[in-house]
PDB file of C-alpha atoms in Angstrom:
ATOM      1  CA  ILE B1077       0.000   0.000   0.000  1.00  0.00           C
ATOM      2  CA  MET B1078       1.406   3.330  -0.953  1.00  0.00           C
ATOM      3  CA  ASN B1079       1.056   6.227   1.370  1.00  0.00           C
ATOM      4  CA  HIS B1080      -0.591   9.307  -0.031  1.00  0.00           C
ATOM      5  CA  GLN B1081       2.508  10.984  -1.472  1.00  0.00           C
ATOM      6  CA  ARG B1082       2.602  13.713  -4.047  1.00  0.00           C
ATOM      7  CA  GLY B1083       5.605  14.822  -5.988  1.00  0.00           C
ATOM      8  CA  GLU B1084       8.304  13.743  -8.396  1.00  0.00           C
ATOM      9  CA  THR B1085      10.124  10.511  -7.695  1.00  0.00           C
ATOM     10  CA  GLY B1086      12.578   9.280 -10.303  1.00  0.00           C
ATOM     11  CA  GLY B1087      10.494  10.784 -13.116  1.00  0.00           C
ATOM     12  CA  LEU B1088       7.335   9.169 -11.768  1.00  0.00           C
ATOM     13  CA  ALA B1089       4.850  11.366  -9.950  1.00  0.00           C
ATOM     14  CA  VAL B1090       3.195   9.204  -7.336  1.00  0.00           C
ATOM     15  CA  THR B1091      -0.050   9.340  -5.391  1.00  0.00           C
ATOM     16  CA  SER B1092      -1.991   6.305  -4.281  1.00  0.00           C
ATOM     17  CA  THR B1093      -3.890   4.914  -1.343  1.00  0.00           C
ATOM     18  CA  ARG B1094      -5.167   1.831  -3.211  1.00  0.00           C
ATOM     19  CA  ASN B1095      -4.190  -1.621  -2.021  1.00  0.00           C
ATOM     20  CA  GLY B1096      -1.610  -3.103  -4.387  1.00  0.00           C
ATOM     21  CA  ASP B1097      -2.099  -6.723  -3.289  1.00  0.00           C
ATOM     22  CA  ARG B1098      -3.784  -7.748  -6.536  1.00  0.00           C
ATOM     23  CA  LEU B1099      -0.968  -6.303  -8.658  1.00  0.00           C
ATOM     24  CA  ARG B1100       1.616  -7.971  -6.428  1.00  0.00           C
ATOM     25  CA  LYS B1101       0.034 -11.386  -5.814  1.00  0.00           C
ATOM     26  CA  CYS B1102      -2.059 -12.134  -8.879  1.00  0.00           C
ATOM     27  CA  PRO B1103      -0.342 -13.791 -11.866  1.00  0.00           C
ATOM     28  CA  LYS B1104       0.334 -11.151 -14.514  1.00  0.00           C
ATOM     29  CA  ASN B1105      -1.659 -13.037 -17.122  1.00  0.00           C
ATOM     30  CA  LEU B1106      -4.798 -12.510 -14.969  1.00  0.00           C
ATOM     31  CA  ILE B1107      -4.338  -8.758 -14.459  1.00  0.00           C
ATOM     32  CA  ARG B1108      -6.852  -6.813 -16.578  1.00  0.00           C
ATOM     33  CA  VAL B1109      -5.128  -3.889 -18.330  1.00  0.00           C
ATOM     34  CA  LEU B1110      -6.689  -1.104 -20.376  1.00  0.00           C
ATOM     35  CA  ILE B1111      -4.432   0.859 -22.735  1.00  0.00           C
ATOM     36  CA  VAL B1112      -5.816   4.256 -23.741  1.00  0.00           C
ATOM     37  CA  ASP B1113      -4.006   6.261 -26.418  1.00  0.00           C
ATOM     38  CA  ASP B1114      -5.133   7.990 -29.598  1.00  0.00           C
ATOM     39  CA  ASN B1115      -1.886   7.038 -31.341  1.00  0.00           C
ATOM     40  CA  MET B1116      -1.920   3.502 -32.746  1.00  0.00           C
ATOM     41  CA  ILE B1117       1.882   3.179 -32.582  1.00  0.00           C
ATOM     42  CA  ASN B1118       1.925   4.159 -28.890  1.00  0.00           C
ATOM     43  CA  ARG B1119      -0.793   1.586 -28.149  1.00  0.00           C
ATOM     44  CA  LEU B1120       1.155  -1.069 -30.043  1.00  0.00           C
ATOM     45  CA  VAL B1121       4.432  -0.305 -28.243  1.00  0.00           C
ATOM     46  CA  LEU B1122       2.809  -0.380 -24.809  1.00  0.00           C
ATOM     47  CA  SER B1123       0.894  -3.546 -25.660  1.00  0.00           C
ATOM     48  CA  LYS B1124       4.060  -5.315 -26.854  1.00  0.00           C
ATOM     49  CA  LEU B1125       6.011  -4.241 -23.751  1.00  0.00           C
ATOM     50  CA  LEU B1126       3.257  -5.424 -21.420  1.00  0.00           C
ATOM     51  CA  SER B1127       2.932  -8.726 -23.305  1.00  0.00           C
ATOM     52  CA  ARG B1128       6.667  -9.323 -22.974  1.00  0.00           C
ATOM     53  CA  MET B1129       6.306  -8.719 -19.234  1.00  0.00           C
ATOM     54  CA  GLY B1130       3.610 -11.428 -19.013  1.00  0.00           C
ATOM     55  CA  PHE B1131       0.448  -9.321 -19.124  1.00  0.00           C
ATOM     56  CA  HIS B1132      -1.996 -10.869 -21.590  1.00  0.00           C
ATOM     57  CA  ASP B1133      -5.469  -9.599 -20.649  1.00  0.00           C
ATOM     58  CA  LEU B1134      -5.060  -6.343 -22.579  1.00  0.00           C
ATOM     59  CA  LYS B1135      -7.757  -4.125 -24.053  1.00  0.00           C
ATOM     60  CA  GLU B1136      -7.004  -1.080 -26.184  1.00  0.00           C
ATOM     61  CA  VAL B1137      -9.124   2.010 -26.863  1.00  0.00           C
ATOM     62  CA  HIS B1138      -8.224   5.269 -28.570  1.00  0.00           C
ATOM     63  CA  ASP B1139      -9.834   8.058 -26.533  1.00  0.00           C
ATOM     64  CA  GLY B1140     -10.928   8.946 -23.039  1.00  0.00           C
ATOM     65  CA  GLN B1141     -14.633   8.445 -23.664  1.00  0.00           C
ATOM     66  CA  GLN B1142     -13.987   4.915 -24.885  1.00  0.00           C
ATOM     67  CA  ALA B1143     -11.986   4.323 -21.693  1.00  0.00           C
ATOM     68  CA  VAL B1144     -14.884   5.470 -19.513  1.00  0.00           C
ATOM     69  CA  ASP B1145     -17.256   3.280 -21.538  1.00  0.00           C
ATOM     70  CA  ALA B1146     -14.925   0.254 -21.254  1.00  0.00           C
ATOM     71  CA  VAL B1147     -14.599   0.603 -17.467  1.00  0.00           C
ATOM     72  CA  GLU B1148     -18.347   1.072 -17.061  1.00  0.00           C
ATOM     73  CA  GLY B1149     -19.147  -1.781 -19.461  1.00  0.00           C
ATOM     74  CA  LEU B1150     -16.871  -4.309 -17.747  1.00  0.00           C
ATOM     75  CA  TRP B1151     -18.466  -3.515 -14.383  1.00  0.00           C
ATOM     76  CA  GLU B1152     -22.016  -3.716 -15.751  1.00  0.00           C
ATOM     77  CA  ASP B1153     -21.353  -6.930 -17.689  1.00  0.00           C
ATOM     78  CA  SER B1154     -19.406  -8.884 -15.079  1.00  0.00           C
ATOM     79  CA  GLY B1155     -19.166  -6.920 -11.833  1.00  0.00           C
ATOM     80  CA  GLU B1156     -15.405  -6.835 -12.369  1.00  0.00           C
ATOM     81  CA  ALA B1157     -12.959  -3.984 -12.764  1.00  0.00           C
ATOM     82  CA  PHE B1158      -9.806  -3.318 -14.703  1.00  0.00           C
ATOM     83  CA  ASP B1159      -6.764  -3.612 -12.478  1.00  0.00           C
ATOM     84  CA  LEU B1160      -4.568  -1.160 -14.335  1.00  0.00           C
ATOM     85  CA  ILE B1161      -5.112   1.592 -16.900  1.00  0.00           C
ATOM     86  CA  PHE B1162      -2.367   3.258 -18.925  1.00  0.00           C
ATOM     87  CA  MET B1163      -3.997   6.590 -19.838  1.00  0.00           C
ATOM     88  CA  ASP B1164      -2.583   8.976 -22.426  1.00  0.00           C
ATOM     89  CA  VAL B1165      -3.168  12.529 -21.268  1.00  0.00           C
ATOM     90  CA  ASN B1166      -3.658  14.423 -24.538  1.00  0.00           C
ATOM     91  CA  MET B1167      -6.414  12.836 -26.646  1.00  0.00           C
ATOM     92  CA  PRO B1168      -9.369  13.967 -28.736  1.00  0.00           C
ATOM     93  CA  VAL B1169     -13.013  13.517 -27.684  1.00  0.00           C
ATOM     94  CA  LEU B1170     -12.186  13.294 -23.947  1.00  0.00           C
ATOM     95  CA  ASP B1171      -8.673  13.865 -22.633  1.00  0.00           C
ATOM     96  CA  GLY B1172      -7.030  11.595 -20.096  1.00  0.00           C
ATOM     97  CA  LEU B1173      -7.469  14.000 -17.192  1.00  0.00           C
ATOM     98  CA  GLU B1174     -11.227  14.271 -17.608  1.00  0.00           C
ATOM     99  CA  ALA B1175     -11.557  10.554 -18.393  1.00  0.00           C
ATOM    100  CA  THR B1176      -9.759   9.788 -15.121  1.00  0.00           C
ATOM    101  CA  ARG B1177     -12.117  12.048 -13.170  1.00  0.00           C
ATOM    102  CA  LYS B1178     -15.134  10.290 -14.732  1.00  0.00           C
ATOM    103  CA  ILE B1179     -13.701   6.817 -14.100  1.00  0.00           C
ATOM    104  CA  ARG B1180     -13.101   7.672 -10.439  1.00  0.00           C
ATOM    105  CA  GLU B1181     -16.833   8.472 -10.132  1.00  0.00           C
ATOM    106  CA  LEU B1182     -17.870   5.006 -11.392  1.00  0.00           C
ATOM    107  CA  PRO B1183     -18.637   2.134  -8.975  1.00  0.00           C
ATOM    108  CA  SER B1184     -15.360   0.379  -9.852  1.00  0.00           C
ATOM    109  CA  GLY B1185     -13.375   3.604 -10.192  1.00  0.00           C
ATOM    110  CA  ASP B1186     -11.660   3.353  -6.838  1.00  0.00           C
ATOM    111  CA  GLN B1187     -10.418  -0.193  -7.542  1.00  0.00           C
ATOM    112  CA  VAL B1188      -8.243   0.549 -10.573  1.00  0.00           C
ATOM    113  CA  TYR B1189      -4.745   1.966 -10.765  1.00  0.00           C
ATOM    114  CA  ILE B1190      -4.503   4.674 -13.413  1.00  0.00           C
ATOM    115  CA  PHE B1191      -1.087   5.558 -14.804  1.00  0.00           C
ATOM    116  CA  GLY B1192      -0.951   8.768 -16.808  1.00  0.00           C
ATOM    117  CA  VAL B1193       1.360   8.499 -19.811  1.00  0.00           C
ATOM    118  CA  SER B1194       2.579  11.496 -21.802  1.00  0.00           C
ATOM    119  CA  ALA B1195       5.632  13.130 -23.311  1.00  0.00           C
ATOM    120  CA  ASP B1196       4.559  16.633 -22.383  1.00  0.00           C
ATOM    121  CA  ALA B1197       1.889  16.637 -19.669  1.00  0.00           C
ATOM    122  CA  ASP B1198       2.174  18.323 -16.299  1.00  0.00           C
ATOM    123  CA  ALA B1199       2.607  15.510 -13.768  1.00  0.00           C
ATOM    124  CA  SER B1200       0.922  17.507 -10.997  1.00  0.00           C
ATOM    125  CA  LYS B1201      -2.236  17.928 -13.108  1.00  0.00           C
ATOM    126  CA  CYS B1202      -2.283  14.178 -13.690  1.00  0.00           C
ATOM    127  CA  VAL B1203      -2.099  13.506  -9.972  1.00  0.00           C
ATOM    128  CA  GLU B1204      -4.766  16.146  -9.255  1.00  0.00           C
ATOM    129  CA  SER B1205      -7.138  14.462 -11.741  1.00  0.00           C
ATOM    130  CA  GLY B1206      -6.977  11.212  -9.766  1.00  0.00           C
ATOM    131  CA  MET B1207      -4.215   9.343 -11.573  1.00  0.00           C
ATOM    132  CA  ASP B1208      -2.080   7.220  -9.284  1.00  0.00           C
ATOM    133  CA  LEU B1209       1.148   7.738 -11.139  1.00  0.00           C
ATOM    134  CA  PHE B1210       2.600   9.656 -14.079  1.00  0.00           C
ATOM    135  CA  ILE B1211       4.920   7.928 -16.559  1.00  0.00           C
ATOM    136  CA  PRO B1212       6.857  10.057 -19.053  1.00  0.00           C
ATOM    137  CA  LYS B1213       7.073   8.866 -22.664  1.00  0.00           C
ATOM    138  CA  PRO B1214       8.881   7.086 -24.145  1.00  0.00           C
ATOM    139  CA  VAL B1215       8.016   4.116 -21.944  1.00  0.00           C
ATOM    140  CA  SER B1216      10.206   1.075 -21.386  1.00  0.00           C
ATOM    141  CA  ILE B1217       9.891  -2.229 -19.564  1.00  0.00           C
ATOM    142  CA  ASP B1218      12.047  -0.830 -16.738  1.00  0.00           C
ATOM    143  CA  ILE B1219       9.804   2.231 -16.334  1.00  0.00           C
ATOM    144  CA  ILE B1220       6.648   0.093 -16.376  1.00  0.00           C
ATOM    145  CA  ARG B1221       8.130  -2.372 -13.865  1.00  0.00           C
ATOM    146  CA  ASP B1222       9.176   0.494 -11.579  1.00  0.00           C
ATOM    147  CA  ALA B1223       5.699   2.054 -11.803  1.00  0.00           C
ATOM    148  CA  ILE B1224       3.972  -1.212 -10.928  1.00  0.00           C
ATOM    149  CA  ASN B1225       6.386  -1.870  -8.069  1.00  0.00           C
ATOM    150  CA  ARG B1226       5.620   1.557  -6.615  1.00  0.00           C
ATOM    151  CA  CYS B1227       1.945   0.582  -6.422  1.00  0.00           C
ATOM    152  CA  ALA B1228       2.375  -3.004  -5.383  1.00  0.00           C
TER     153      ALA B1228
END
């Protein structure tokens, strides 16, 4: 469990009070991950990195509204929640900051870790929107592993 910290830590802005037991104890192939990015190449890179790390339950969407709909739909269909969301910050239709705020209002919104991902976003705004952690682009397996370890 991470204490409620705010600030920059090794390039990763951290804030979380969620219990990381599921991320730590559950086999990676059972962790439900949502990748949200309007750029197909960025989605592909993140998906490939996560797959190489052992994450296989991956869903991809290309804007914030689709992310909100995916989170809401999974809960309504199965009563389950995503475990982890990689949320691009700058997207059309609904940006990552507003999508995060809306997801946090949903019944399963407090159960999911949301990692903001961007090359040029303000990490403090990401944290203020309800994201648990900010990851600067370009991402790598080491950065992803470090981010997950900070939550778990």
